[in-house]
PDB file of N, CA and C in Angstrom:
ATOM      1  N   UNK A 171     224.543  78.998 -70.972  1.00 95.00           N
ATOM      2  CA  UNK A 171     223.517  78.376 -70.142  1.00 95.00           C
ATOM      3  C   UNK A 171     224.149  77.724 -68.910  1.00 95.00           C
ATOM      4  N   UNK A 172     225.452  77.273 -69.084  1.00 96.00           N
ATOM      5  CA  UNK A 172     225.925  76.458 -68.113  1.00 96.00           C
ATOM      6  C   UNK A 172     226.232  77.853 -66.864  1.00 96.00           C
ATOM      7  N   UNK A 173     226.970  78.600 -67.484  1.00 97.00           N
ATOM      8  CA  UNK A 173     227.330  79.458 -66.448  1.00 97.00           C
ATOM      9  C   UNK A 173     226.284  80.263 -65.668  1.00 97.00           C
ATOM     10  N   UNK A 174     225.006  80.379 -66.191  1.00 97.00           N
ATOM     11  CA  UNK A 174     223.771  80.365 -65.491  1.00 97.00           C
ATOM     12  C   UNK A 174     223.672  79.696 -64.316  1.00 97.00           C
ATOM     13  N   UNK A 175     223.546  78.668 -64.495  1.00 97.00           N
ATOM     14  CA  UNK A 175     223.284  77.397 -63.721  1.00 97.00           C
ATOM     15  C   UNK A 175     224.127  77.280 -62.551  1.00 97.00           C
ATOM     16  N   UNK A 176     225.398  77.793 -62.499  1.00 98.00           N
ATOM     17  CA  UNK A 176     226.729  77.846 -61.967  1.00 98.00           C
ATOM     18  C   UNK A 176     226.485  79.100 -61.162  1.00 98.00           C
ATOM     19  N   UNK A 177     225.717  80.047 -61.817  1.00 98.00           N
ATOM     20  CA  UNK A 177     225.796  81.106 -60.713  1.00 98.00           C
ATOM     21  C   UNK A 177     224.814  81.007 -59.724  1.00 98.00           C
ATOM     22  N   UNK A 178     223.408  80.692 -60.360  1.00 98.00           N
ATOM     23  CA  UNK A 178     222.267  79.996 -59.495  1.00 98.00           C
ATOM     24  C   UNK A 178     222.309  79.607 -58.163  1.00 98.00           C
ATOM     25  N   UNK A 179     223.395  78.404 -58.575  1.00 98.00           N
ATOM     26  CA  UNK A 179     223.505  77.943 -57.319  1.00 98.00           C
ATOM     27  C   UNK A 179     224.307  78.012 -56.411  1.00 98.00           C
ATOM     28  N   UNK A 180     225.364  79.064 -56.952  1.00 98.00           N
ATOM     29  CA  UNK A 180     226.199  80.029 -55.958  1.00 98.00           C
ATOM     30  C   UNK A 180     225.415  81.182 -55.224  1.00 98.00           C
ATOM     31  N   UNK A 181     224.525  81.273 -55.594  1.00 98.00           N
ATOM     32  CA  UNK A 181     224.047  82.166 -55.036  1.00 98.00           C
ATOM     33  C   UNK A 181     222.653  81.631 -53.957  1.00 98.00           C
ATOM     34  N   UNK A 182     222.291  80.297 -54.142  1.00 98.00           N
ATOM     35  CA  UNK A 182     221.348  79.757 -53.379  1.00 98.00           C
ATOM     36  C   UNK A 182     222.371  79.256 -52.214  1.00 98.00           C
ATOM     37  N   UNK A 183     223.846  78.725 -52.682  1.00 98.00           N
ATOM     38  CA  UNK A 183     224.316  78.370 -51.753  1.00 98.00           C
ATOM     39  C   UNK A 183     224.618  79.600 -50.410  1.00 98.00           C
ATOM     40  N   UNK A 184     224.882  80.874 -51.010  1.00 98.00           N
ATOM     41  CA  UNK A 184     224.882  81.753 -50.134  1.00 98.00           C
ATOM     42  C   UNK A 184     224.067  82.146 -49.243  1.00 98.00           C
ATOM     43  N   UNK A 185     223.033  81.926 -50.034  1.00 98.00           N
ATOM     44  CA  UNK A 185     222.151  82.140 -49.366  1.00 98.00           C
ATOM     45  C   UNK A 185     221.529  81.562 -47.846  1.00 98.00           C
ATOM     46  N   UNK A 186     222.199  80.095 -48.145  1.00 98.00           N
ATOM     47  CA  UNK A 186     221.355  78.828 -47.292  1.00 98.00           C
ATOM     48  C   UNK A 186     222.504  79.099 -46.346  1.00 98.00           C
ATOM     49  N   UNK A 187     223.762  79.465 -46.555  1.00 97.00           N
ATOM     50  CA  UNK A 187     224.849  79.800 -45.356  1.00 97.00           C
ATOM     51  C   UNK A 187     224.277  80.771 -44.422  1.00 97.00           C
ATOM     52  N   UNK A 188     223.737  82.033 -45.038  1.00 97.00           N
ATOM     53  CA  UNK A 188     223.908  82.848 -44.159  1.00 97.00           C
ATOM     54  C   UNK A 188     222.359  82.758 -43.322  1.00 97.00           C
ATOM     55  N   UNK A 189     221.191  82.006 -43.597  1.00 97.00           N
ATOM     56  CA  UNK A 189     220.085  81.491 -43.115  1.00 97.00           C
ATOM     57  C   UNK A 189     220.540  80.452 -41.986  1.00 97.00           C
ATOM     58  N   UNK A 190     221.849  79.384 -41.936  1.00 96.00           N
ATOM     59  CA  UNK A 190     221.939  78.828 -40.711  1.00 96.00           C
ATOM     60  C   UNK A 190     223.275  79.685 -40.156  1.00 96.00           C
ATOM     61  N   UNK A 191     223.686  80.095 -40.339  1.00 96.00           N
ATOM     62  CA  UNK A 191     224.371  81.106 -39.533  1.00 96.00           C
ATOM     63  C   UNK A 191     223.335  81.898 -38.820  1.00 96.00           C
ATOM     64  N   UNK A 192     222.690  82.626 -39.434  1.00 95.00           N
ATOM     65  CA  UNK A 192     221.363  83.270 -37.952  1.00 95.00           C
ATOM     66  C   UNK A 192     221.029  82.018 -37.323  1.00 95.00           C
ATOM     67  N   UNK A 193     219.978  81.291 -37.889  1.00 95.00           N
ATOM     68  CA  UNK A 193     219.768  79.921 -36.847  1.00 95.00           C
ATOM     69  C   UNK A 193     220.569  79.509 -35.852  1.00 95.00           C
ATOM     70  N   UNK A 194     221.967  78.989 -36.237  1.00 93.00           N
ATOM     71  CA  UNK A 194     222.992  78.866 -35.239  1.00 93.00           C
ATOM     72  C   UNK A 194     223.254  79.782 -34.197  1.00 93.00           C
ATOM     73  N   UNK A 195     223.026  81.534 -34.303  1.00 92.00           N
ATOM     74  CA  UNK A 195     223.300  82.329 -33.476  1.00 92.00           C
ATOM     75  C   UNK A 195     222.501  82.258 -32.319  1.00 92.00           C
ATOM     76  N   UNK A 196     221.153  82.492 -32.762  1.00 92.00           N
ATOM     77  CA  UNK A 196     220.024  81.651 -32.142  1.00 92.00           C
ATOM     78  C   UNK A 196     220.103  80.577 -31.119  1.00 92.00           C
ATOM     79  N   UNK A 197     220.837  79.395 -31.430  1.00 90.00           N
ATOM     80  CA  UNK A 197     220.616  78.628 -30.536  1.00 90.00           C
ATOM     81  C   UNK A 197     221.470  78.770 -28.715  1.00 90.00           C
ATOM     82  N   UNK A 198     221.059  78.199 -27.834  1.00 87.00           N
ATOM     83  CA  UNK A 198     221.631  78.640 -26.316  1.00 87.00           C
ATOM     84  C   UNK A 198     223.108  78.002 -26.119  1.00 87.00           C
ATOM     85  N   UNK A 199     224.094  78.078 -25.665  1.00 85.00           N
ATOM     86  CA  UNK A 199     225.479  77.600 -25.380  1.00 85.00           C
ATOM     87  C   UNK A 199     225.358  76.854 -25.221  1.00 85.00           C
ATOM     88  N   UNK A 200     224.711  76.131 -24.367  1.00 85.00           N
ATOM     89  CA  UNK A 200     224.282  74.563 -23.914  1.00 85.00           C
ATOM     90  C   UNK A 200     222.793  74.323 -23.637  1.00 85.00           C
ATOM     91  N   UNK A 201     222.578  73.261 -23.522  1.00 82.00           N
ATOM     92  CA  UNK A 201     221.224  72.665 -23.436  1.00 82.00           C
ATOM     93  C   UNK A 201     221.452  71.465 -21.869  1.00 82.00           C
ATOM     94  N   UNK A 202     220.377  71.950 -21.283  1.00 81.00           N
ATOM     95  CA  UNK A 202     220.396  71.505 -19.913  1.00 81.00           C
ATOM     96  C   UNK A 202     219.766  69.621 -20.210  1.00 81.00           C
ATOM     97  N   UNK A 203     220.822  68.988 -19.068  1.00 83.00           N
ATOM     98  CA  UNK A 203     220.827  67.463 -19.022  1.00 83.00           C
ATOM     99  C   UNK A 203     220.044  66.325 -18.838  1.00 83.00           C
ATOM    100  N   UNK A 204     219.120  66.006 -19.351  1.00 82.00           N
ATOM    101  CA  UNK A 204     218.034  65.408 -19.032  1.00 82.00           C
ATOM    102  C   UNK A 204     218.300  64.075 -18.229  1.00 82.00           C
ATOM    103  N   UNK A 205     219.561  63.659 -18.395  1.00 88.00           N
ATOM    104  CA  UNK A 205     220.386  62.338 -17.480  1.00 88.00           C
ATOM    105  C   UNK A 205     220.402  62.934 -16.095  1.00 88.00           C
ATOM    106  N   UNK A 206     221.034  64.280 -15.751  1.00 86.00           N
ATOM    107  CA  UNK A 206     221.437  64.703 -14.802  1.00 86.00           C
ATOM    108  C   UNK A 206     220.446  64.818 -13.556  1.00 86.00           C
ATOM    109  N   UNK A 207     218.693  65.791 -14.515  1.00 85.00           N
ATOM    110  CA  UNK A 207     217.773  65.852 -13.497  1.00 85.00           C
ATOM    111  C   UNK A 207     217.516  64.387 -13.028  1.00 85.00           C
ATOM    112  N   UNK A 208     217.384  63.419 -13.855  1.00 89.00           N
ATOM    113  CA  UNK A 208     217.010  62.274 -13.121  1.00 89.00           C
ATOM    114  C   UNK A 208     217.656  61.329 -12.846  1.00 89.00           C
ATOM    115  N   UNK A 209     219.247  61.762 -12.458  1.00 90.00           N
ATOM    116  CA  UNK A 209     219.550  61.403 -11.002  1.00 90.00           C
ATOM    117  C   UNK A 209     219.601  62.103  -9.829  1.00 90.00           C
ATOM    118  N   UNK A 210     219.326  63.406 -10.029  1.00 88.00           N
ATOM    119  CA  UNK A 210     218.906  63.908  -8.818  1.00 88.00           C
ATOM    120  C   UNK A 210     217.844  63.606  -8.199  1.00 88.00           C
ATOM    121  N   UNK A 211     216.786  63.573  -9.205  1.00 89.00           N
ATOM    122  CA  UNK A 211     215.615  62.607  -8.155  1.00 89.00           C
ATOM    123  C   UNK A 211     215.956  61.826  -7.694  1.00 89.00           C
ATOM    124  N   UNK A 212     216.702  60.679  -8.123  1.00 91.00           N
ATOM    125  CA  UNK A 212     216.839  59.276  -8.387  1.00 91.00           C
ATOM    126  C   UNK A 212     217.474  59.667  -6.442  1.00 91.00           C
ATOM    127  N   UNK A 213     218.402  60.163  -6.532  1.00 92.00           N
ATOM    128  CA  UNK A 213     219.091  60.226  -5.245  1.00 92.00           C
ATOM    129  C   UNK A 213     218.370  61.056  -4.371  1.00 92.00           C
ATOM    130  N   UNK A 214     217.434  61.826  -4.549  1.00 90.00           N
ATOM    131  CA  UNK A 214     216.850  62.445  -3.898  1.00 90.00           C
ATOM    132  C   UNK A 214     215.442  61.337  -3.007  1.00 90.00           C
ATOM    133  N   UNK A 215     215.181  60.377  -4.428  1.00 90.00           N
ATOM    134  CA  UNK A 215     214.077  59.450  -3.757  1.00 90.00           C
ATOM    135  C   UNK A 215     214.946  58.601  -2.685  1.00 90.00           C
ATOM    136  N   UNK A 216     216.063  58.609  -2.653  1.00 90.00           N
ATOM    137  CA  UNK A 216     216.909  57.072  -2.281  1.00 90.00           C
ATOM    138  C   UNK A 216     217.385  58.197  -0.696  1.00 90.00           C
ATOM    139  N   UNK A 217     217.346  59.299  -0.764  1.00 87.00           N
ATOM    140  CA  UNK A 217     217.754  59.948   0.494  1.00 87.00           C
ATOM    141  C   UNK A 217     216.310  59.611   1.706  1.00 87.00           C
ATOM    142  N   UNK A 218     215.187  60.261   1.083  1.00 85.00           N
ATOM    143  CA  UNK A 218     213.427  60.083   1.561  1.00 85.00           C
ATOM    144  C   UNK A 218     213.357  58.953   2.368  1.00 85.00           C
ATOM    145  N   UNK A 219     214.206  57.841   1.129  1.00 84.00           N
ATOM    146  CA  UNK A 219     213.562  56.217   1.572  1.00 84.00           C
ATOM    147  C   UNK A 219     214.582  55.737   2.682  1.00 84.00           C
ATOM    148  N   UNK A 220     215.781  56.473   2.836  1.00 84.00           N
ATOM    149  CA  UNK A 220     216.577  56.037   4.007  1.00 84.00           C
ATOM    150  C   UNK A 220     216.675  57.092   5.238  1.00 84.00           C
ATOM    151  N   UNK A 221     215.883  57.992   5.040  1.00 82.00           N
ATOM    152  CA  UNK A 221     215.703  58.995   6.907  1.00 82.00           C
ATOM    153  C   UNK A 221     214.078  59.092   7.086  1.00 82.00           C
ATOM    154  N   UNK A 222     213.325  57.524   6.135  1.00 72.00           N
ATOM    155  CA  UNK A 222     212.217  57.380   6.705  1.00 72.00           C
ATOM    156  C   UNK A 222     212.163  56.445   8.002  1.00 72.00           C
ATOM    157  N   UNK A 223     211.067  56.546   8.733  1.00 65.00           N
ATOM    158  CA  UNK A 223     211.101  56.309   9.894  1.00 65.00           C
ATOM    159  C   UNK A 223     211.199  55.037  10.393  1.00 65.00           C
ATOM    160  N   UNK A 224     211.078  53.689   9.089  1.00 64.00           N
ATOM    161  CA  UNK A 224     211.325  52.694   8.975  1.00 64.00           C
ATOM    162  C   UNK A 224     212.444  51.795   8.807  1.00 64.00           C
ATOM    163  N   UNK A 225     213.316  53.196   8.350  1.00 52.00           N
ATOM    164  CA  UNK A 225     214.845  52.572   7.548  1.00 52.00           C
ATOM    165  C   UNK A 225     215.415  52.254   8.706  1.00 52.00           C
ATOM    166  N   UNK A 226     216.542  51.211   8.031  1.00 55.00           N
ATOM    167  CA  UNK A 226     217.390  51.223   9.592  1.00 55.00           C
ATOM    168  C   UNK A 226     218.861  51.772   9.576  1.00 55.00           C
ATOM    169  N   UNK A 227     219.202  52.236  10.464  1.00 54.00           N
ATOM    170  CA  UNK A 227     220.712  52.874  10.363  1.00 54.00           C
ATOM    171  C   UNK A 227     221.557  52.214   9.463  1.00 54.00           C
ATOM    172  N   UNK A 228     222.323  53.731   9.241  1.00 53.00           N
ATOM    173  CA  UNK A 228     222.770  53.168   8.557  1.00 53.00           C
ATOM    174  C   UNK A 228     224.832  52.607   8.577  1.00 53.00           C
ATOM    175  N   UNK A 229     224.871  52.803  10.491  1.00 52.00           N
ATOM    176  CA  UNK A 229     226.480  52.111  10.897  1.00 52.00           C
ATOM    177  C   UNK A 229     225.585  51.051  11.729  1.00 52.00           C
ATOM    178  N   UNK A 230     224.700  50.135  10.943  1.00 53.00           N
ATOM    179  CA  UNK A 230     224.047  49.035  11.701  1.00 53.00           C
ATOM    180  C   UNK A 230     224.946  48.111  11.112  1.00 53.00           C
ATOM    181  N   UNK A 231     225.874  47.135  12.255  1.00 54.00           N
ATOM    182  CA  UNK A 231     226.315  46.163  11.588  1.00 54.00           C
ATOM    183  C   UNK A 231     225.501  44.884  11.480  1.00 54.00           C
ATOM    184  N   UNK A 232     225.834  44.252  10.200  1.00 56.00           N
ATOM    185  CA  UNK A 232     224.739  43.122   9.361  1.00 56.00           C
ATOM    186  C   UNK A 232     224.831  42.202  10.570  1.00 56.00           C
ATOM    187  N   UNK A 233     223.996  40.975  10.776  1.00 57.00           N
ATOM    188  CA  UNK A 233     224.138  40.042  11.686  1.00 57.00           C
ATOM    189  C   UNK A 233     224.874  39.074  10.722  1.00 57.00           C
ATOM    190  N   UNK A 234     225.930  38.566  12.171  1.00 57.00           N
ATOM    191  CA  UNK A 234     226.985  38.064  11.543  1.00 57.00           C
ATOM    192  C   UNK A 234     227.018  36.253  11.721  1.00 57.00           C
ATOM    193  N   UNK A 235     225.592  36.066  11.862  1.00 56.00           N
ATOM    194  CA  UNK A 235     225.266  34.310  12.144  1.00 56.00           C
ATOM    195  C   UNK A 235     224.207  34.386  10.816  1.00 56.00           C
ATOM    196  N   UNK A 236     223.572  35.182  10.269  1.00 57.00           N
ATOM    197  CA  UNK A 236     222.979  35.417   8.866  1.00 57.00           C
ATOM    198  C   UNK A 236     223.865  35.020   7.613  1.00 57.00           C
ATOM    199  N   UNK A 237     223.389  34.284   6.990  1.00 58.00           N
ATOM    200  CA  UNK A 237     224.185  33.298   6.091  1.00 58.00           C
ATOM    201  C   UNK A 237     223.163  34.401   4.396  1.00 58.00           C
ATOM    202  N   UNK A 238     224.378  34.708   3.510  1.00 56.00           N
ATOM    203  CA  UNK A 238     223.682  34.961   1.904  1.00 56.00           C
ATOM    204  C   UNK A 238     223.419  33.609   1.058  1.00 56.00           C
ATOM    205  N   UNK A 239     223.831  32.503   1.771  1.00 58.00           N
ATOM    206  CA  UNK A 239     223.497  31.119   0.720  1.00 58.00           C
ATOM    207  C   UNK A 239     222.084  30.086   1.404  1.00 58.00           C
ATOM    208  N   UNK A 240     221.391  30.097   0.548  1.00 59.00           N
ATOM    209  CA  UNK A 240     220.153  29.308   0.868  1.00 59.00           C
ATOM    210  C   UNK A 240     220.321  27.529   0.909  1.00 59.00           C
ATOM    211  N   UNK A 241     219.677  27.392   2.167  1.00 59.00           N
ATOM    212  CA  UNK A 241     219.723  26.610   2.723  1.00 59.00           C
ATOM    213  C   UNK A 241     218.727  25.514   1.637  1.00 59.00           C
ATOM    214  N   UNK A 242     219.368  24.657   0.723  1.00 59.00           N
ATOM    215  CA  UNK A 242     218.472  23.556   0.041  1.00 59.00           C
ATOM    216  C   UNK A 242     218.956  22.222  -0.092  1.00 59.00           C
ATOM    217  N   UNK A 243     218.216  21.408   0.367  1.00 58.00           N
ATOM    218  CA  UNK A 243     219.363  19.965   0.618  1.00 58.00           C
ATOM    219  C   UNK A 243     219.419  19.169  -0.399  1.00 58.00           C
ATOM    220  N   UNK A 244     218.678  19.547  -1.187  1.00 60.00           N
ATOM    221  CA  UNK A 244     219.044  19.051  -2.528  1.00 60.00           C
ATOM    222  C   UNK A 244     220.559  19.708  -3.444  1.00 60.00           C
ATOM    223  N   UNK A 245     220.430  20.762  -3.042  1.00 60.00           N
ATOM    224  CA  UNK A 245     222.033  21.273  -3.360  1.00 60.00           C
ATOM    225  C   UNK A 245     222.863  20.247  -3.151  1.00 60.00           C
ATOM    226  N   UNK A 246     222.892  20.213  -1.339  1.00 59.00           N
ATOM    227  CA  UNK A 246     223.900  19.807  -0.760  1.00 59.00           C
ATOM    228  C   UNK A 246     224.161  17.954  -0.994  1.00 59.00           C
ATOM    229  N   UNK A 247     222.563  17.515  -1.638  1.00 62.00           N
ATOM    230  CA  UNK A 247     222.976  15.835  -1.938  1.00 62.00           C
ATOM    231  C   UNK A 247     224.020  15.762  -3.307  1.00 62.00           C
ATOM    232  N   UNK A 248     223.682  16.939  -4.175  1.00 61.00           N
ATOM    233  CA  UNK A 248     224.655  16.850  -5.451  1.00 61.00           C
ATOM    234  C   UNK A 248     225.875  17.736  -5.217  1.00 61.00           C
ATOM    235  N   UNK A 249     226.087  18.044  -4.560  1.00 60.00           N
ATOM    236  CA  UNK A 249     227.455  18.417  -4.162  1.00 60.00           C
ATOM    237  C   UNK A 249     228.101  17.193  -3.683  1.00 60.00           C
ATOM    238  N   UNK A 250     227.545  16.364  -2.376  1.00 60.00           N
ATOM    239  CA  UNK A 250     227.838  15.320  -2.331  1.00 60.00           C
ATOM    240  C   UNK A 250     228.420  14.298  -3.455  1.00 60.00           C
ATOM    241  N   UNK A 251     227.397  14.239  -4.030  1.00 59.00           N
ATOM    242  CA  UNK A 251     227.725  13.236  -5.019  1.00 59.00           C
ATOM    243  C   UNK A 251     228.877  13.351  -6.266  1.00 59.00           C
ATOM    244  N   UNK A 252     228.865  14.731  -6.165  1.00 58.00           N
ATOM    245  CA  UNK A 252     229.874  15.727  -7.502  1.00 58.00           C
ATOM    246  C   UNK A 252     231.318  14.962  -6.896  1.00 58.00           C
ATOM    247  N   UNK A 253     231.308  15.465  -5.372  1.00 58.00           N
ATOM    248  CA  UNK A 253     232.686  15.587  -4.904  1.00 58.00           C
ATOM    249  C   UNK A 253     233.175  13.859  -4.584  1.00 58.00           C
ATOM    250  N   UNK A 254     232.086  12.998  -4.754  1.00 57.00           N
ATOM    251  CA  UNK A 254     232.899  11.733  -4.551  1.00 57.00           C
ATOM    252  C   UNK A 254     232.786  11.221  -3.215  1.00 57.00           C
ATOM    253  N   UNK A 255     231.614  11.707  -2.445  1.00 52.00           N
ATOM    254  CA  UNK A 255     231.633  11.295  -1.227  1.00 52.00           C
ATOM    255  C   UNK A 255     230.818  10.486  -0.781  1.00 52.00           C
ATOM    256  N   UNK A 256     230.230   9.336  -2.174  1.00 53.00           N
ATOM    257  CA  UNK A 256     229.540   8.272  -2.345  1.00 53.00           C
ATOM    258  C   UNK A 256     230.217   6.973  -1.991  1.00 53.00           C
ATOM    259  N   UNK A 257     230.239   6.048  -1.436  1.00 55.00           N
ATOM    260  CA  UNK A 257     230.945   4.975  -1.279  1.00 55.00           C
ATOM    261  C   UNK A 257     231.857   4.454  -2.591  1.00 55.00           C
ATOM    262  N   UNK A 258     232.580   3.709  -3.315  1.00 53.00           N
ATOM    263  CA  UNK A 258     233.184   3.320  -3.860  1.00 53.00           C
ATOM    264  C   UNK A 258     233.451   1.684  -3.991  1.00 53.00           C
ATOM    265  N   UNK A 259     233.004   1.224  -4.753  1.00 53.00           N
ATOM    266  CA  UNK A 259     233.106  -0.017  -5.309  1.00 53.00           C
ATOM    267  C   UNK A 259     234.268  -0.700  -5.968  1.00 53.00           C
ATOM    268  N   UNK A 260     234.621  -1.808  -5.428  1.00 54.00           N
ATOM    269  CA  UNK A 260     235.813  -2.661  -6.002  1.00 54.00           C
ATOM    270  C   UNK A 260     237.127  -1.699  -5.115  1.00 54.00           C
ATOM    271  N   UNK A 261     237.475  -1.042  -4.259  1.00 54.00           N
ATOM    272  CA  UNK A 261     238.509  -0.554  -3.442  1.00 54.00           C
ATOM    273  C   UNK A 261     238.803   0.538  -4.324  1.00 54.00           C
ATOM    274  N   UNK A 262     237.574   1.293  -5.135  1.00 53.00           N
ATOM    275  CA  UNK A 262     238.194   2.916  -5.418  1.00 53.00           C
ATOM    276  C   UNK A 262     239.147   2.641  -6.362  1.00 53.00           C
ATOM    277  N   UNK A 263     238.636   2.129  -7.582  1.00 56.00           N
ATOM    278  CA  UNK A 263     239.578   1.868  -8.539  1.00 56.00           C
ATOM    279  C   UNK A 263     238.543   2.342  -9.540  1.00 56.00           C
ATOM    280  N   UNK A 264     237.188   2.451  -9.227  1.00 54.00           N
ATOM    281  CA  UNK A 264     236.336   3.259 -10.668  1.00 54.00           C
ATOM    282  C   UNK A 264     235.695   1.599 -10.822  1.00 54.00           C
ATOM    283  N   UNK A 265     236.063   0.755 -10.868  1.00 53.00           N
ATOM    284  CA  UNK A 265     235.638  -0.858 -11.782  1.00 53.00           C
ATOM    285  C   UNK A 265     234.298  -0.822 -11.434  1.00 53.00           C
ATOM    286  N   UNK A 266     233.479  -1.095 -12.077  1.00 55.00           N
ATOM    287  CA  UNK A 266     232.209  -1.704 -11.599  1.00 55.00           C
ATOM    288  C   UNK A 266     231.547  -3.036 -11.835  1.00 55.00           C
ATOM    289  N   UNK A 267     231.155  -3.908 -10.928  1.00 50.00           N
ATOM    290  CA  UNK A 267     231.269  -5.496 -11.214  1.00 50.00           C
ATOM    291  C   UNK A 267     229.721  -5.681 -11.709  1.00 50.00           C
TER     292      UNK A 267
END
């Protein structure tokens, strides 16, 4: 009975090999990139949006009196105060009377 059982499934196993072996033959060498098409849009939208008629050149140099840090004076009172540029009591020894 055992050796029944033993052949059974030598022979199902053969079976199931040579069923994904066709399948496998079947399938294409490669499978095309779904990352790839959409960066070609991606760069394709980003080409549109810069030779539209709005964009601005692009060997425009930035203006160079244009500051990237925002102007808030509340910043600038605690910076003040961080750096010690509060008066000082008792001749700058820290003491407080």
């Amino acid at each position: 009975m055992g050796l029944f059982i033993i052949l059974l499934m030598a022979i199902g196993t053969v079976l199931l090999i040579r069923n994904m072996n066709k399948r496998l033959r079947r399938l294409p060498d490669s499978f095309p990139d779904p990352e790839a098409d959409r960066r070609a849009a991606e760069i394709a939208r980003l080409d549109a949006d810069l030779e539209g008629p709005d964009a601005a050149p692009r060997d425009a140099a930035p203006d160079r009196d244009a500051s990237d840090v925002e102007n808030d004076p509340t910043d600038a009172e605690v910076k003040g105060a961080e750096s010690g540029d509060s008066p000082s009591v008792n001749g700058g020894r820290g003491e407080r009377a």
